[in-house]
Short mmCIF file of C-alpha atoms in Angstrom, two decimals:
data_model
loop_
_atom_site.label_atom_id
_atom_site.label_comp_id
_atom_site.label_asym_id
_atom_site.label_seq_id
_atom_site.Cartn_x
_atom_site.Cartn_y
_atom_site.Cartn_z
CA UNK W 85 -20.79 -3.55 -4.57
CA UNK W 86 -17.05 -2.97 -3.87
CA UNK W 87 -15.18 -0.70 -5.88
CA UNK W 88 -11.57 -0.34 -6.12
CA UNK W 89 -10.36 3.01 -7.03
CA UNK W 90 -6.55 4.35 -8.00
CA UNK W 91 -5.39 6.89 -6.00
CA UNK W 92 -3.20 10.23 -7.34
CA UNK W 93 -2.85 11.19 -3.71
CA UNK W 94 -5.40 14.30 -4.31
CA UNK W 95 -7.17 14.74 -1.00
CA UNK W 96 -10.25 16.71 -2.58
CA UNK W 97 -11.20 12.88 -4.01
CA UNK W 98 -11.87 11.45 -0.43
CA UNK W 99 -15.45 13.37 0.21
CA UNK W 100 -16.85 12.75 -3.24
CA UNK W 101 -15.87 9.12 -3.09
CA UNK W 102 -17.18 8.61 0.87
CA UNK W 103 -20.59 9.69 -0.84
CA UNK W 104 -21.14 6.79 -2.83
CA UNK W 105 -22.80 3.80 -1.66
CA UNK W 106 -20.53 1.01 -2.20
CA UNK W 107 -17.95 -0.51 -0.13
CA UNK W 108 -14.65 1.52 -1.27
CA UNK W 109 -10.78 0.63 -1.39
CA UNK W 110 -8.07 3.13 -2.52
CA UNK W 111 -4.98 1.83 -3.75
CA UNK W 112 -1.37 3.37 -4.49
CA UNK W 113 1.94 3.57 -3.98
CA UNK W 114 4.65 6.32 -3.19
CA UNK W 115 6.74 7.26 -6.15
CA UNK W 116 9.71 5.64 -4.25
CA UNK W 117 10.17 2.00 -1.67
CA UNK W 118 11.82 -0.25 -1.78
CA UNK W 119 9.51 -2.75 -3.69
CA UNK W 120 7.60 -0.72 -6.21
CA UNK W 121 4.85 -1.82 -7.82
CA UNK W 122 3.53 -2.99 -10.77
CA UNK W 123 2.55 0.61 -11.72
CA UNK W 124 4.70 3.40 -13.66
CA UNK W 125 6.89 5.17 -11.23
CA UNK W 126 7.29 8.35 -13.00
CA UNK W 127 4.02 8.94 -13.49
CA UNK W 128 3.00 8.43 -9.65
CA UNK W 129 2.64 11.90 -7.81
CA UNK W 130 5.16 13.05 -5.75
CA UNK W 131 4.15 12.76 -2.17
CA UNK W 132 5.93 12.25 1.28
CA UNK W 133 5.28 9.51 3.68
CA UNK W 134 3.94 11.76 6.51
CA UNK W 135 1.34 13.02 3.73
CA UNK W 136 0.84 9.37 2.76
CA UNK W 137 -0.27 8.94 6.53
CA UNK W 138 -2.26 12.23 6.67
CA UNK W 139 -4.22 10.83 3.25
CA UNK W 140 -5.12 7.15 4.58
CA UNK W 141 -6.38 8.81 8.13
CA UNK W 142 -8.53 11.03 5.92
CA UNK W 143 -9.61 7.96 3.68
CA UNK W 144 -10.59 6.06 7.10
CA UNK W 145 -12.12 9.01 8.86
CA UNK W 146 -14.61 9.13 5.24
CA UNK W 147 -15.17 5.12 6.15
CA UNK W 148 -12.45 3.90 3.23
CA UNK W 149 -10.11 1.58 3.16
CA UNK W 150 -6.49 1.38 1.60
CA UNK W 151 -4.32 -0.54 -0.07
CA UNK W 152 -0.88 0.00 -0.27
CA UNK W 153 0.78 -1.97 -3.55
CA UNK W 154 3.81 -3.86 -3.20
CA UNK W 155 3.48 -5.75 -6.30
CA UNK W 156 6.78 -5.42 -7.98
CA UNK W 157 7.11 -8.92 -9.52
CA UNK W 158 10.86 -9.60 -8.45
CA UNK W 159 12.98 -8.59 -6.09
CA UNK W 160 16.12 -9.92 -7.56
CA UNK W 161 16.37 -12.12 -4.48
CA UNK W 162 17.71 -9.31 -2.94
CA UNK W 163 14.79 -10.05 -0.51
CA UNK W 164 17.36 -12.50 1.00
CA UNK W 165 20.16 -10.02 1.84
CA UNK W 166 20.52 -9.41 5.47
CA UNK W 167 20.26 -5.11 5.18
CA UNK W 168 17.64 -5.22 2.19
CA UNK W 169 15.59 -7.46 4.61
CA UNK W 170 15.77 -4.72 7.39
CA UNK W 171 14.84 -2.50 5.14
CA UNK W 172 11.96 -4.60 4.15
CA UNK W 173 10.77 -5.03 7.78
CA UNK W 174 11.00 -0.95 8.53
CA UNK W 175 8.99 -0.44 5.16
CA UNK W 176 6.10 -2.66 6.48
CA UNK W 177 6.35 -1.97 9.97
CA UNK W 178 5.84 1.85 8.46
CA UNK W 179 2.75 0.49 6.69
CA UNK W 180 1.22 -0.98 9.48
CA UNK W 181 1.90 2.54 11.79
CA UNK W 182 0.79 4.23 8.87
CA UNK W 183 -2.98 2.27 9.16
CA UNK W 184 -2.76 0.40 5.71
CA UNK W 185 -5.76 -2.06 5.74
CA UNK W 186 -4.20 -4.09 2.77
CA UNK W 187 -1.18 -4.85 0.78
CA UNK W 188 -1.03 -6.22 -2.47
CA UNK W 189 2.06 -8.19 -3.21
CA UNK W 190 3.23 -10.45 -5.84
CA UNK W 191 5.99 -12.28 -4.83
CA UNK W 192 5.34 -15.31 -2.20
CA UNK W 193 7.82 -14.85 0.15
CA UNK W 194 6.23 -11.11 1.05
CA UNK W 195 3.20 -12.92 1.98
CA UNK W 196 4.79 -15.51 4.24
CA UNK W 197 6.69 -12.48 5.65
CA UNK W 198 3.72 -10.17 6.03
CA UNK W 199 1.47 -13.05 7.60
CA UNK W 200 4.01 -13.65 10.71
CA UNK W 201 5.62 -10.52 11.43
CA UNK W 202 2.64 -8.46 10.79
CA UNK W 203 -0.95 -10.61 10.90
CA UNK W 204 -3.22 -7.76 10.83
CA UNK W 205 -2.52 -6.66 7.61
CA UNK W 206 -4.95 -8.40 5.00
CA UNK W 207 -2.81 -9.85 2.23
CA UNK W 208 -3.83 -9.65 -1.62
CA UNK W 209 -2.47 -11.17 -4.24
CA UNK W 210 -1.25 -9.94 -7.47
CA UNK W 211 -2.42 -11.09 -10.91
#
């Protein structure tokens, strides 16, 4: 069985859920990127990236995985601009440093993107 479980960034959530016998992914976002998600921003807890590394090394070390949600549906083809594309590339380079197993994205061009500049990162799409 494979569950897929929200995370609110709490790090007291990581033991209970390493105890259950299913295969496990946690899935969030930071309150801020340059993508979003498809979630509600203001309600996402405030958390930095060096804690968002801390938290998925934790989820691993319990045998998780994570998914990191960049499932805004539009970018405004801003995606296209030569600095918001650098940006782009240092977010997901900082993903793949950061030990995501899986991104979640919803526009196509991410996932041609993703695929060649970064292959190890399993891509899901959004529905």
């Amino acid at each position: 069985m494979q569950l897929l479980i929200p995370t609110n960034w709490d790090w007291n959530l990581i033991a209970p859920l390493s105890e259950i016998r299913a295969d496990i992914e946690i899935y969030g976002v930071l309150p801020t990127s340059i993508l979003g998600s498809g979630g509600a921003g203001p309600d996402i807890p405030q958390v930095t990236a060096e804690q968002a590394e801390e938290y998925i090394k934790l989820a691993h070390s319990a045998g998780l995985t994570f998914n990191y949600l960049l499932n805004a549906p539009s970018m405004g083809n801003m995606e296209w601009e030569e600095d918001t594309h650098a940006e782009l590339l240092k977010h997901l380079e900082w993903l793949s440093n950061a030990g995501v197993d899986h991104v979640t994205v919803a526009i196509p061009y991410l996932t041609e993107l993703i695929k060649s500049q970064f292959p190890h990162l399993k891509v899901e799409v959004s529905t």
